[in-house]
Each structure stands twice: as C-alpha cells, then as structure tokens.
Amino acid sequence: MKSRYIKRRKKFHYIIISVTIIVCLLGTVFTSLAILNSSKDLLVANAENELKMKMIDLEHNLGINLTDSQDDKVNGAYPYNDKVGLLNENVDKSNTYYQVTDKKNLTITTDNVLTVYYISSNRNYISFDVIKNLLSDNEYKEICGYLNTPTDNDGNYYVLICKKFYESEKYGYVPCQLEVVKTNKVNDWYVQDEVVKTYSFDLSKYDYLTIEELEATPFENDEMHRNIIDKDFFLGKDKPKYSQKNVEQILKDNALSYIDIYESPAVVNDGIKCYLLSSDYYYNKENRLISDLDDSDYVYKVVQGSYLIVSLKEIDLLNDCLWKFITVFAVAFTIMAVVITVEIFSWKDFKRRTAQEETRLEMTNAIAHNLKTPLFVIGGFAENLKNEEDTEKKLHNIEIIQQQTEEMDILIHRMLDLSRFDSPALKLNCEVFDFKPFIEKILENYYVHTEHEIIFIYNSKAKIKADSAMLKTVLENLIDNAEKYSDYGSDITINVSDDVLSISNQCSSFDRENLSKLWQPYFRAAKGDNKSGSGIGLSIVKSALEMHGFKYKAEFENGIITFKFRFTSLD
C-alpha cells in the first residue's frame, strides 16, 4: 500500500515537470513567432520609409533633379560639370560605391541596400576597378597614405582629383591624369590648392577606349571646380553587398518584374531574412555640352535621360529579434528551472518525511519493546510479593522491582535526552576548559565499578570549547557502550592525540556489516541482545557531536571497535 502511494506521488511530480516543460516550450515557440511577425511588420514599415529617403538622397548624389522636367537649366553653369557631378566635392557619397556592371546599365549601391539602374548611352561615372588597374600597387598605397593623413593644425588635408579624363561608351569616365592636392575648407577654387603629386596614364596601352574615343579631346576640370574622387570610394570601402545580378535573380526567383514592384513594394521571404523591393522610373532633361557632328566645337543641347531605380533592402529578423528571443528563452528556462527545483525539493521533503515516519514507527516499536520487558518483570514480581510470606523472598522481589525500575528510569531519561538533543530550541552553553582533568574526573566513577581495565593516554595540551554538560553525556555514553560490549577481560583504551579523541575496545561478537547502523536510534548489535541497554546511547552521542560541529566516525579492525571524534583545539 505504501509502495503504491510513493509510486503515485513520484508519477505526480514527473507529470508536473513534464507539463511545465511542454507549456514553456510551446509558449516560447508561439511567443517567438509573434515577435517575428510584429518585428517584421515594423521593420518593413521602417524600410519603406528609409528607401523613400534614399530616393531623395539619390537625387542629390546624382547632381540633378529627377522630378523636374524643365528644358533649360543652364543659367550660366558649366554644363559638363553636371556630367561629372558625382566627382564633385559638393556631392556627399561617403557610403556609396560606384561600379559599371555591364555595357548598358550602371549599378549604384548605397549603404548596401539601394540599387540603381541608370539607363543611358552616356555613363557619367567612374569605375573603381578602372582606377585600381591604372595605378601600380606602390602608387595606390602612396595615394592611400595621403588620403589617410589627418587634417593638420592649420586645417589642411589631402584630396584626390580627377584632373583629366576621357568618356568611354563601355567603361564610363576613364582618367588619364590624377592629382593629389592639399586643400582647406576655406579654399573655394581649385587654383587655391597646392598640387602635391600628379599621376598620368598612357591609355593607349589599355583597351578601355576605342580609337575614336582616344582621339577625342579629354575633359578637364577648370580653375574653379575640383572633380574629387571620394576617399572611401578610392579605398574600396562600402562595396555593394548586392549587385545588379543579385537583384535580378531575386526578382526572377519570385516571379516579379519591375512593374510588379512599381505601385507598391514587395516583401520576399528567405527564411529568417526577407527583402523589400520597390522601383521608380524617372525622366530627366538636362543641358549637355555635346560635339556637333559637322563641327569640332561643343555646343549646348537638351538631352533626355531615363532612370530606372530599383531599391532593395535586406531585413535580418534574427539580428533584430535576437535579444527578444534570448529574453523569452531566459524567462521560459527560469520558469522551468524554478518549477523543477521546487518539485525536486518537494520530492526530497516527501522522502525525508516518509523516512522520518518510518523511523518514528520503528522507535515507537522499540520503545514499546524496551518498556514491555521491565514492566512485565515488575508486574510479575509485584504479584509474587503480594502473596509471599517469606521475608527473604520478599526482599529479593523488592530488589528485582527496584532494579527494573532503575533501568526504566535510565531508559526514559535517555529517551528524553535524545528528544532534547533533536529539538531545535536547544542551545549550546559553550565554554573553554582543560580537557585532560575533565576526562579524568569522569573516569573516577568507572575505575571502581568496571571489570575492565581502562587505559587513558593523553598526548595533547588541548583546551576545547564545548558545552561541558553535553560533552560529559557524550563521553559517559561512549564509555558505557565500550564497557558493555567489550570482551571479557579485555581493556578499554581512551586516547587523546592533538584534537582527536578515540575510545577503543575489543568486541569479537560485532558484525562489520552493522557498522553504519550503530548511530541509528534503538539499534543494537544482534549478538549483543543479551546485554541490557536501550540502544539510543550512540544516537545521543551523534546528536550532541553534530550540534557542536565535531566530526565523528566508527571503525572496526581486527576485532577492535573504535569511536572517534575530532574537536577544535585551542592551544
């Protein structure tokens, strides 16, 4: 019956732990999905707004107004300077990388998220790969050294200028002369700068230009303008994460076209990532300085350009939700850990209370057994005493009754001692005293009455701190136990060495298997049942030593049983 109850209780704890784990895991999964969906909606909305702002920035970067269709916007400005606007110092393209991707289209990627297709036969851009190929490794490192030099105390710094360049149908602008100049924010014109180093290139050795393009007159910046090549662009930083081919492949894989993403952006899912795609189409009319076919001079003409802008924004949900996921998992793990810990302690407490109940039952049976025998003897001899007329026999009966009464009194006092030592209300009254005279005084009562020789060895100058009354009870119980269970004619040895006290006696009838049970209440060695005793003396010793914090143990070697405990010495 009891075994079934324990099994049901154990199963109940397993069910609670299992249900907690399942609920926490399901809660974590559904909460994570909710976080993903809400984060995705928010990130997509932010990405749409970001791409709109990118369009505005792009207009400024291109150096034109994409939404303006007025025919004439010259007003005395240098038209060819509009053509090289992306090289002009007034254009902010610190996070933009420019690269010609094929013969007809140019791809610009800003902040690794914005891709632009510029559809035109004229390419008003310069390719990083072209510049890098024209320069030797030493020249490239030298220019990088100039550009990485910090601004000095006078506010001077170095910039790289495209002084002269040709226009190529295939490669866009191809430099034939670069300059490193020292300039200052207070300088307005190019002529105010100091030319530090000039790099010239013989383009006839390369295949960037056709023969006709090479025979044309190269473009050259005037005394006012600086066609500055951006520092980060020249250093190769912030290269695009997605090229034109990447964007086209994403559109193809998801059966989308530029028209599909023109009216409203499209969200393409790719596992934990997604892409926001949108497109815009612009027309622009601008004045350019173009060579007349019948005349070698350049004239101003209105040229219409087309701009197809395709925007791509990568949204990494995991990166945005990582700490939210960590928080959710941490909460779920904490809940599981708390519940499992509570259940484990609850199960241990249940087992402890069950063990206590078993011990209490055993103690009750032992008490009943120990009290039953003397009560039976007292009752029998009292009955005999009632009818006995012989004075000598009456005295014998009275002596037996008194003897059994004394044994019952001793048993009851020891039971009270055990109960008192196990009570949490009991407090130690510790004091420091000499240990040797303390033991000698206790032994005075045993030297007269014992049939065994007691050998006392003291090799310590220890003064201990303990409750003297409780320690006396400990020593008396250990000596009584040794005296009671020693072989006839054997010696009892009490040895104090440093801070260890040991009491040894020969006990050939002892069974080693019972060594671990000696400290249990009411346990008595099987072969010692013919000895009178309560079986709780060593339990009292155990409780008293544990209250003092003294370590103790019992050993049995070569027929000799030894009880030891280590106390803290105060030398």
Coordinates of C-alpha atoms in Angstrom, one line a residue:
M1 CA 0.0 0.0 0.0
K2 CA 2.8 2.4 1.0
S3 CA 4.9 1.5 -2.1
R4 CA 1.9 2.2 -4.4
Y5 CA 1.4 5.6 -2.7
I6 CA 5.1 6.5 -3.2
K7 CA 4.9 5.5 -6.9
R8 CA 1.8 7.6 -7.4
R9 CA 3.5 10.6 -5.7
K10 CA 6.6 10.1 -7.8
K11 CA 4.5 9.9 -11.0
F12 CA 2.6 13.1 -9.9
H13 CA 6.0 15.0 -9.7
Y14 CA 7.0 13.7 -13.1
I15 CA 3.7 14.9 -14.7
I16 CA 4.1 18.4 -13.2
I17 CA 7.7 18.7 -14.5
S18 CA 6.7 17.4 -18.0
V19 CA 3.7 19.6 -18.3
T20 CA 5.8 22.6 -17.3
I21 CA 8.4 21.9 -19.9
I22 CA 5.9 21.4 -22.6
V23 CA 3.9 24.5 -21.8
C24 CA 7.2 26.6 -21.6
L25 CA 8.4 25.2 -24.9
L26 CA 5.1 25.8 -26.7
G27 CA 4.8 29.3 -25.1
T28 CA 8.4 30.1 -26.3
V29 CA 7.6 28.9 -29.8
F30 CA 4.3 30.9 -30.2
T31 CA 5.8 34.0 -28.5
S32 CA 8.8 33.8 -30.8
L33 CA 6.6 33.6 -33.9
A34 CA 4.5 36.6 -32.6
I35 CA 7.8 38.6 -32.1
L36 CA 8.9 37.6 -35.6
N37 CA 5.7 38.8 -37.2
S38 CA 5.4 42.0 -35.2
S39 CA 9.1 42.8 -35.8
K40 CA 8.8 42.0 -39.5
D41 CA 5.8 44.5 -39.9
L42 CA 7.7 47.2 -38.0
L43 CA 11.0 46.6 -39.9
V44 CA 9.2 46.6 -43.3
A45 CA 7.5 49.9 -42.5
N46 CA 10.8 51.4 -41.4
A47 CA 12.5 50.0 -44.5
E48 CA 9.9 51.6 -46.8
N49 CA 10.4 55.0 -45.2
E50 CA 14.2 54.5 -45.4
L51 CA 14.0 53.7 -49.1
K52 CA 11.9 56.8 -49.7
M53 CA 14.6 58.9 -48.0
K54 CA 17.2 57.1 -50.1
M55 CA 15.5 58.3 -53.3
I56 CA 15.7 61.9 -52.1
D57 CA 19.4 61.4 -51.2
L58 CA 20.0 59.8 -54.6
E59 CA 18.7 62.9 -56.4
H60 CA 21.3 64.9 -54.6
N61 CA 24.0 62.3 -55.3
L62 CA 23.2 62.3 -59.0
G63 CA 23.5 66.1 -59.1
I64 CA 20.2 66.5 -60.8
N65 CA 16.5 66.9 -60.0
L66 CA 14.8 63.7 -61.2
T67 CA 11.3 65.1 -60.9
D68 CA 12.0 68.3 -62.7
S69 CA 11.3 68.3 -66.5
Q70 CA 12.1 71.9 -67.4
D71 CA 14.1 72.1 -70.6
D72 CA 16.6 74.8 -69.7
K73 CA 18.5 74.8 -66.5
V74 CA 21.9 76.2 -67.7
N75 CA 21.8 79.7 -66.3
G76 CA 25.5 80.2 -66.9
A77 CA 26.6 77.0 -65.1
Y78 CA 29.2 74.7 -66.7
P79 CA 27.2 72.0 -68.3
Y80 CA 29.9 69.4 -68.4
N81 CA 30.3 69.9 -64.6
D82 CA 26.7 68.4 -64.3
K83 CA 28.0 65.4 -66.2
V84 CA 30.8 64.8 -63.6
G85 CA 28.6 65.7 -60.7
L86 CA 29.4 62.5 -58.9
L87 CA 33.0 63.5 -58.8
N88 CA 32.4 67.0 -57.5
E89 CA 33.4 67.9 -53.9
N90 CA 29.9 69.1 -53.1
V91 CA 28.3 65.7 -53.6
D92 CA 28.0 63.5 -50.5
K93 CA 28.7 59.9 -51.4
S94 CA 30.6 58.7 -48.4
N95 CA 28.6 55.5 -48.2
T96 CA 28.2 55.0 -52.0
Y97 CA 30.1 52.6 -54.2
Y98 CA 30.0 53.1 -58.0
Q99 CA 30.6 50.4 -60.4
V100 CA 29.7 49.8 -64.1
T101 CA 28.1 46.4 -64.3
D102 CA 27.6 45.9 -68.0
K103 CA 27.5 47.7 -71.3
K104 CA 24.2 49.5 -70.9
N105 CA 23.4 49.7 -67.2
L106 CA 25.1 51.2 -64.2
T107 CA 24.6 49.9 -60.7
I108 CA 24.9 52.2 -57.6
T109 CA 24.6 50.7 -54.2
T110 CA 24.2 52.9 -51.1
D111 CA 24.6 51.6 -47.6
N112 CA 24.5 48.1 -49.1
V113 CA 20.7 48.4 -49.6
L114 CA 20.0 50.6 -52.6
T115 CA 20.5 49.5 -56.1
V116 CA 20.0 51.9 -59.1
Y117 CA 20.0 51.2 -62.8
Y118 CA 20.9 54.2 -64.9
I119 CA 19.7 53.5 -68.5
S120 CA 21.7 55.8 -70.8
S121 CA 24.2 55.6 -73.6
N122 CA 26.4 58.1 -71.7
R123 CA 27.9 57.0 -68.4
N124 CA 28.6 59.9 -66.1
Y125 CA 30.6 57.8 -63.6
I126 CA 34.0 56.4 -62.9
S127 CA 34.7 52.7 -62.1
F128 CA 36.8 51.7 -59.1
D129 CA 38.3 48.8 -60.9
V130 CA 39.4 51.1 -63.8
I131 CA 41.3 53.4 -61.4
K132 CA 42.8 50.5 -59.4
N133 CA 44.1 48.9 -62.7
L134 CA 45.7 52.1 -64.0
L135 CA 47.7 52.6 -60.8
S136 CA 50.6 50.4 -59.7
D137 CA 50.5 48.9 -56.2
N138 CA 53.0 51.4 -54.9
E139 CA 51.1 54.3 -56.4
Y140 CA 47.8 53.1 -54.9
K141 CA 49.4 52.7 -51.5
E142 CA 51.0 56.2 -51.8
I143 CA 47.7 57.8 -52.6
C144 CA 46.0 55.9 -49.7
G145 CA 48.8 57.3 -47.4
Y146 CA 47.9 60.8 -48.5
L147 CA 44.2 60.3 -48.1
N148 CA 44.6 58.7 -44.6
T149 CA 46.7 61.6 -43.3
P150 CA 44.7 63.5 -40.6
T151 CA 43.9 67.2 -41.0
D152 CA 46.8 69.3 -39.6
N153 CA 46.5 72.1 -37.1
D154 CA 46.0 74.7 -39.9
G155 CA 43.0 72.7 -41.3
N156 CA 44.9 71.4 -44.4
Y157 CA 44.1 68.0 -45.8
Y158 CA 44.7 65.9 -48.9
V159 CA 42.2 65.1 -51.7
L160 CA 42.4 63.1 -54.9
I161 CA 41.2 64.9 -58.0
C162 CA 40.4 63.5 -61.5
K163 CA 42.2 66.3 -63.4
K164 CA 41.7 64.9 -67.0
F165 CA 39.5 62.0 -68.3
Y166 CA 38.0 60.5 -71.4
E167 CA 34.5 59.4 -71.9
S168 CA 34.1 55.7 -72.8
E169 CA 30.9 54.1 -74.2
K170 CA 31.8 50.9 -72.4
Y171 CA 33.7 52.0 -69.2
G172 CA 32.3 55.5 -68.5
Y173 CA 34.9 58.0 -67.4
V174 CA 38.5 56.8 -67.8
P175 CA 41.1 59.0 -66.0
C176 CA 44.2 60.0 -67.8
Q177 CA 45.6 62.2 -65.1
L178 CA 45.0 62.2 -61.3
E179 CA 46.3 64.7 -58.8
V180 CA 46.8 64.7 -55.1
V181 CA 46.3 68.3 -53.8
K182 CA 46.5 69.9 -50.4
T183 CA 43.4 72.0 -49.8
N184 CA 41.5 73.6 -47.0
K185 CA 37.8 74.3 -46.2
V186 CA 38.4 78.0 -46.7
N187 CA 39.6 77.4 -50.3
D188 CA 36.8 77.9 -52.8
W189 CA 38.6 77.3 -56.1
Y190 CA 40.9 74.7 -57.5
V191 CA 43.6 77.3 -58.2
Q192 CA 43.9 77.9 -54.4
D193 CA 45.0 74.3 -53.8
E194 CA 48.6 73.0 -53.8
V195 CA 49.3 70.2 -56.2
V196 CA 51.4 67.6 -54.3
K197 CA 51.6 64.7 -56.7
T198 CA 50.5 64.1 -60.3
Y199 CA 49.8 60.6 -61.8
S200 CA 49.5 60.4 -65.6
F201 CA 48.4 57.4 -67.6
D202 CA 49.0 56.4 -71.3
L203 CA 45.6 55.0 -72.1
S204 CA 46.7 53.7 -75.5
K205 CA 48.2 50.8 -73.6
Y206 CA 44.8 49.8 -72.3
D207 CA 41.6 48.7 -74.0
Y208 CA 39.3 51.0 -72.1
L209 CA 38.9 53.4 -75.0
T210 CA 38.3 52.8 -78.7
I211 CA 40.5 54.5 -81.3
E212 CA 37.8 57.1 -81.9
E213 CA 37.3 57.8 -78.2
L214 CA 41.1 58.1 -77.6
E215 CA 41.4 60.6 -80.4
A216 CA 38.8 62.9 -78.8
T217 CA 39.9 65.8 -76.6
P218 CA 39.8 64.7 -72.9
F219 CA 37.7 66.6 -70.4
E220 CA 39.5 68.7 -67.8
N221 CA 38.3 70.5 -64.7
D222 CA 38.6 74.3 -64.8
E223 CA 40.3 76.6 -62.4
M224 CA 37.2 76.8 -60.2
H225 CA 36.0 73.2 -59.8
R226 CA 37.5 70.1 -58.3
N227 CA 36.4 66.7 -59.6
I228 CA 37.1 65.0 -56.3
I229 CA 37.2 61.2 -56.1
D230 CA 35.7 60.2 -52.8
K231 CA 38.1 58.9 -50.2
D232 CA 36.0 55.8 -49.2
F233 CA 35.3 55.0 -52.8
F234 CA 39.1 55.1 -53.6
L235 CA 39.9 53.0 -50.6
G236 CA 37.5 50.3 -51.7
K237 CA 35.2 50.7 -48.7
D238 CA 31.5 50.1 -48.5
K239 CA 31.3 47.9 -51.6
P240 CA 27.8 46.8 -52.5
K241 CA 26.5 43.6 -50.9
Y242 CA 24.0 43.1 -53.7
S243 CA 24.9 43.7 -57.3
Q244 CA 22.5 44.1 -60.3
K245 CA 22.7 40.4 -61.0
N246 CA 21.7 39.6 -57.4
V247 CA 18.6 41.8 -57.5
E248 CA 17.6 40.4 -60.9
Q249 CA 18.0 36.9 -59.6
I250 CA 15.8 37.6 -56.5
L251 CA 13.1 39.1 -58.9
K252 CA 13.4 36.1 -61.2
D253 CA 13.2 33.5 -58.3
N254 CA 10.0 35.2 -57.0
A255 CA 8.4 35.7 -60.4
L256 CA 8.5 39.5 -60.0
S257 CA 9.1 42.3 -62.5
Y258 CA 9.9 46.0 -62.3
I259 CA 6.2 46.6 -63.0
D260 CA 5.1 44.4 -60.1
I261 CA 7.1 46.4 -57.5
Y262 CA 6.4 49.8 -59.1
E263 CA 3.0 50.5 -57.5
S264 CA 3.8 49.0 -54.1
P265 CA 6.9 47.4 -52.5
A266 CA 7.1 43.7 -52.4
V267 CA 8.4 41.6 -49.5
V268 CA 10.3 38.5 -50.4
N269 CA 10.8 35.9 -47.6
D270 CA 14.1 34.0 -47.4
G271 CA 14.0 32.0 -44.1
I272 CA 14.9 34.3 -41.2
K273 CA 15.6 37.1 -43.7
C274 CA 13.4 39.0 -46.1
Y275 CA 13.9 41.6 -48.8
L276 CA 11.9 44.7 -49.5
L277 CA 11.9 45.5 -53.2
S278 CA 10.5 48.7 -54.9
S279 CA 11.1 50.5 -58.1
D280 CA 10.7 54.0 -59.6
Y281 CA 11.1 55.4 -63.1
Y282 CA 12.1 58.9 -63.9
Y283 CA 12.7 61.0 -67.0
N284 CA 15.2 63.9 -66.9
K285 CA 16.1 66.6 -69.4
E286 CA 19.4 68.3 -69.0
N287 CA 21.7 70.5 -71.0
R288 CA 24.9 69.0 -72.0
L289 CA 27.9 70.2 -73.9
I290 CA 27.9 67.8 -77.0
S291 CA 30.1 67.8 -80.0
D292 CA 28.3 68.7 -83.3
L293 CA 28.9 66.1 -86.0
D294 CA 29.6 68.9 -88.5
D295 CA 31.8 70.9 -86.2
S296 CA 34.5 70.0 -83.8
D297 CA 33.3 72.6 -81.3
Y298 CA 31.0 71.5 -78.4
V299 CA 27.5 73.1 -78.2
Y300 CA 24.8 73.0 -75.6
K301 CA 21.9 70.6 -76.3
V302 CA 19.0 69.3 -74.3
V303 CA 19.4 65.5 -73.8
Q304 CA 16.8 63.4 -72.2
G305 CA 17.9 60.7 -69.8
S306 CA 16.0 57.7 -68.3
Y307 CA 16.5 56.5 -64.8
L308 CA 15.0 53.1 -63.6
I309 CA 15.7 52.9 -59.9
V310 CA 15.2 49.6 -58.2
S311 CA 15.5 49.6 -54.4
L312 CA 16.5 46.5 -52.3
K313 CA 16.5 46.4 -48.5
E314 CA 17.7 43.3 -46.7
I315 CA 15.8 42.8 -43.4
D316 CA 17.5 40.5 -41.0
L317 CA 14.8 39.4 -38.5
L318 CA 17.2 37.3 -36.4
N319 CA 19.6 40.2 -35.8
D320 CA 16.7 42.5 -34.8
C321 CA 14.9 39.9 -32.6
L322 CA 17.9 38.2 -31.1
W323 CA 17.8 39.8 -27.7
K324 CA 14.0 39.4 -27.6
F325 CA 14.4 35.7 -28.3
I326 CA 17.1 35.5 -25.6
T327 CA 14.8 37.2 -23.1
V328 CA 11.9 34.8 -24.0
F329 CA 14.1 31.7 -23.7
A330 CA 15.6 33.1 -20.4
V331 CA 12.1 33.6 -18.9
A332 CA 11.0 30.1 -20.1
F333 CA 14.1 28.5 -18.8
T334 CA 13.8 30.3 -15.4
I335 CA 10.2 29.1 -15.1
M336 CA 11.2 25.5 -15.9
A337 CA 14.2 25.7 -13.5
V338 CA 12.1 27.1 -10.7
V339 CA 9.3 24.5 -11.1
I340 CA 11.8 21.6 -11.5
T341 CA 13.7 22.8 -8.4
V342 CA 10.6 23.2 -6.4
E343 CA 9.4 19.7 -7.4
I344 CA 12.8 18.2 -6.6
F345 CA 12.9 19.7 -3.2
S346 CA 9.2 18.7 -2.7
W347 CA 10.1 15.1 -3.6
K348 CA 13.1 15.1 -1.3
D349 CA 11.0 16.6 1.5
F350 CA 8.4 13.9 0.9
K351 CA 11.1 11.2 1.1
R352 CA 12.5 12.8 4.2
R353 CA 9.1 12.9 5.9
T354 CA 8.4 9.3 4.8
A355 CA 11.8 8.2 6.3
Q356 CA 11.0 10.1 9.5
E357 CA 7.7 8.4 9.7
E358 CA 9.3 5.0 9.3
T359 CA 11.9 5.9 11.9
R360 CA 9.2 7.2 14.3
L361 CA 7.3 3.9 13.8
E362 CA 10.5 1.9 14.4
M363 CA 11.3 4.0 17.5
T364 CA 7.7 3.5 18.8
N365 CA 8.1 -0.2 18.4
A366 CA 11.5 -0.2 20.0
I367 CA 10.2 1.9 23.0
A368 CA 7.3 -0.4 23.4
H369 CA 9.6 -3.4 23.3
N370 CA 12.1 -1.9 25.8
L371 CA 9.4 -0.8 28.2
K372 CA 7.4 -4.0 27.9
T373 CA 10.1 -6.3 29.4
P374 CA 10.7 -4.4 32.7
L375 CA 7.0 -3.7 33.1
F376 CA 6.3 -7.4 32.7
V377 CA 9.0 -8.2 35.2
I378 CA 7.8 -5.6 37.7
G379 CA 4.2 -6.8 37.4
G380 CA 5.2 -10.4 37.9
F381 CA 7.4 -9.8 41.0
A382 CA 4.8 -7.4 42.4
E383 CA 2.2 -10.2 42.1
N384 CA 4.6 -12.6 43.9
L385 CA 5.3 -10.0 46.5
K386 CA 1.6 -9.7 47.4
N387 CA 1.3 -13.4 48.2
E388 CA 4.8 -14.0 49.6
E389 CA 5.3 -14.5 53.3
D390 CA 9.0 -15.4 53.3
T391 CA 10.9 -12.2 54.2
E392 CA 14.0 -13.1 52.3
K393 CA 12.0 -13.8 49.1
K394 CA 10.1 -10.5 49.7
L395 CA 13.3 -8.6 49.8
H396 CA 14.5 -10.4 46.6
N397 CA 11.3 -9.4 44.8
I398 CA 11.6 -5.8 46.0
E399 CA 15.3 -5.7 44.8
I400 CA 14.2 -7.0 41.4
I401 CA 11.4 -4.4 41.2
Q402 CA 13.8 -1.7 42.2
Q403 CA 16.4 -2.8 39.6
Q404 CA 13.8 -2.9 36.8
T405 CA 12.5 0.5 37.9
E406 CA 16.0 1.9 37.7
E407 CA 16.6 0.5 34.2
M408 CA 13.2 2.0 33.1
D409 CA 14.3 5.4 34.7
I410 CA 17.6 5.3 32.8
L411 CA 15.8 4.4 29.5
I412 CA 13.2 7.2 30.0
H413 CA 16.0 9.7 30.8
R414 CA 17.9 8.7 27.7
M415 CA 14.8 9.0 25.6
L416 CA 14.3 12.5 27.0
D417 CA 17.9 13.3 26.2
L418 CA 17.6 12.1 22.6
S419 CA 14.4 14.1 22.2
R420 CA 16.1 17.2 23.8
F421 CA 19.1 17.0 21.5
D422 CA 16.9 16.7 18.4
S423 CA 14.9 19.8 19.5
P424 CA 15.8 23.0 17.5
A425 CA 15.1 25.0 20.7
L426 CA 18.1 23.5 22.5
K427 CA 21.1 25.9 22.6
L428 CA 24.7 25.1 23.5
N429 CA 26.3 26.7 26.5
C430 CA 29.9 26.6 25.4
E431 CA 32.9 27.4 27.5
V432 CA 36.7 26.9 27.2
F433 CA 38.2 24.4 29.7
D434 CA 41.1 21.9 30.1
F435 CA 40.2 18.6 28.5
K436 CA 42.5 16.3 30.5
P437 CA 41.2 16.9 34.0
F438 CA 37.7 16.9 32.6
I439 CA 38.1 13.3 31.3
E440 CA 39.9 12.2 34.4
K441 CA 37.1 13.3 36.7
I442 CA 34.6 11.3 34.6
L443 CA 36.8 8.2 34.7
E444 CA 36.9 8.2 38.5
N445 CA 33.5 6.7 38.7
Y446 CA 34.4 3.9 36.3
Y447 CA 37.7 2.8 37.8
V448 CA 35.9 1.3 40.9
H449 CA 32.9 -0.4 39.3
T450 CA 34.2 -1.7 35.9
E451 CA 35.6 -5.2 35.4
H452 CA 37.7 -3.9 32.5
E453 CA 41.0 -2.0 32.8
I454 CA 40.7 1.5 31.4
I455 CA 43.9 2.8 29.8
F456 CA 43.9 6.6 29.5
I457 CA 46.5 8.1 27.1
Y458 CA 46.8 11.9 26.7
N459 CA 49.2 13.4 24.2
S460 CA 47.8 16.9 23.8
K461 CA 47.7 20.2 25.5
A462 CA 44.3 20.9 24.2
K463 CA 41.8 23.3 25.7
I464 CA 38.5 22.8 24.0
K465 CA 35.4 24.9 23.6
A466 CA 32.2 22.9 24.2
D467 CA 29.1 22.5 26.4
S468 CA 30.6 20.7 29.3
A469 CA 27.4 19.0 30.4
M470 CA 26.6 17.8 27.0
L471 CA 30.2 16.6 26.4
K472 CA 30.0 14.7 29.7
T473 CA 26.9 12.9 28.4
V474 CA 28.8 12.0 25.2
L475 CA 31.8 10.6 27.0
E476 CA 29.7 8.6 29.5
N477 CA 27.6 7.1 26.7
L478 CA 30.8 6.1 24.8
I479 CA 32.4 4.6 27.9
D480 CA 29.2 2.8 28.9
N481 CA 28.9 1.4 25.4
A482 CA 32.6 0.2 25.4
E483 CA 32.2 -1.3 28.9
K484 CA 29.0 -3.1 28.0
Y485 CA 30.2 -4.7 24.7
S486 CA 33.9 -5.4 25.5
D487 CA 35.1 -9.0 25.5
Y488 CA 35.6 -10.4 29.0
G489 CA 39.0 -9.5 30.4
S490 CA 39.8 -7.0 27.6
D491 CA 41.0 -3.4 28.0
I492 CA 39.3 -0.2 27.1
T493 CA 41.6 2.5 25.7
I494 CA 40.9 6.2 25.7
N495 CA 43.4 8.2 23.6
V496 CA 43.6 11.9 23.1
S497 CA 46.1 13.0 20.5
D498 CA 46.1 16.6 19.2
D499 CA 42.4 17.3 18.6
V500 CA 41.1 13.7 18.2
L501 CA 39.6 11.6 21.0
S502 CA 39.2 7.9 20.4
I503 CA 37.7 5.1 22.6
S504 CA 38.6 1.6 21.6
N505 CA 37.5 -1.8 23.0
Q506 CA 37.7 -5.4 21.8
C507 CA 34.4 -6.8 20.6
S508 CA 34.7 -10.1 18.8
S509 CA 31.0 -10.6 18.6
F510 CA 30.4 -7.5 16.5
D511 CA 29.4 -7.8 12.8
R512 CA 31.2 -5.4 10.5
E513 CA 28.0 -5.1 8.3
N514 CA 26.3 -3.3 11.2
L515 CA 29.0 -0.6 11.4
S516 CA 26.9 2.0 9.5
K517 CA 23.8 1.3 11.6
L518 CA 25.4 2.0 15.0
W519 CA 24.2 5.6 15.1
Q520 CA 20.6 4.7 14.5
P521 CA 18.2 5.0 17.4
Y522 CA 17.3 1.7 19.2
F523 CA 19.7 -0.3 17.1
R524 CA 21.7 -3.0 18.9
A525 CA 24.1 -5.5 17.6
A526 CA 22.5 -8.9 17.0
K527 CA 25.0 -10.7 19.2
G528 CA 24.6 -8.2 22.0
D529 CA 21.0 -8.6 22.7
N530 CA 21.7 -10.4 25.9
K531 CA 23.2 -7.2 27.2
S532 CA 20.9 -4.8 28.9
G533 CA 20.6 -1.4 27.2
S534 CA 18.4 1.0 25.5
G535 CA 20.1 1.2 22.1
I536 CA 19.9 5.0 22.0
G537 CA 23.2 5.9 23.6
L538 CA 25.1 6.3 20.3
S539 CA 22.2 8.3 18.9
I540 CA 22.6 10.8 21.7
V541 CA 26.3 10.9 21.0
K542 CA 25.7 11.6 17.3
S543 CA 23.2 14.4 18.0
A544 CA 25.4 16.1 20.6
L545 CA 28.6 15.9 18.4
E546 CA 26.6 17.3 15.4
M547 CA 25.4 20.2 17.5
H548 CA 29.0 21.1 18.3
G549 CA 30.1 20.6 14.7
F550 CA 32.5 17.9 15.7
K551 CA 33.3 15.2 13.0
Y552 CA 32.9 11.6 14.2
K553 CA 33.1 8.1 12.9
A554 CA 33.3 4.4 13.9
E555 CA 35.9 1.9 12.8
F556 CA 36.2 -1.9 13.2
E557 CA 39.6 -3.6 12.6
N558 CA 41.0 -6.9 13.9
G559 CA 38.1 -7.3 16.3
I560 CA 38.6 -3.9 17.8
I561 CA 35.8 -1.3 17.5
T562 CA 36.9 2.4 17.8
F563 CA 34.7 5.5 18.2
K564 CA 36.4 8.8 17.2
F565 CA 35.5 12.4 17.1
R566 CA 37.6 15.5 16.2
F567 CA 37.2 18.6 18.2
T568 CA 38.6 22.1 17.7
S569 CA 41.6 22.6 20.0
L570 CA 42.5 25.9 21.5
D571 CA 46.3 25.5 22.1

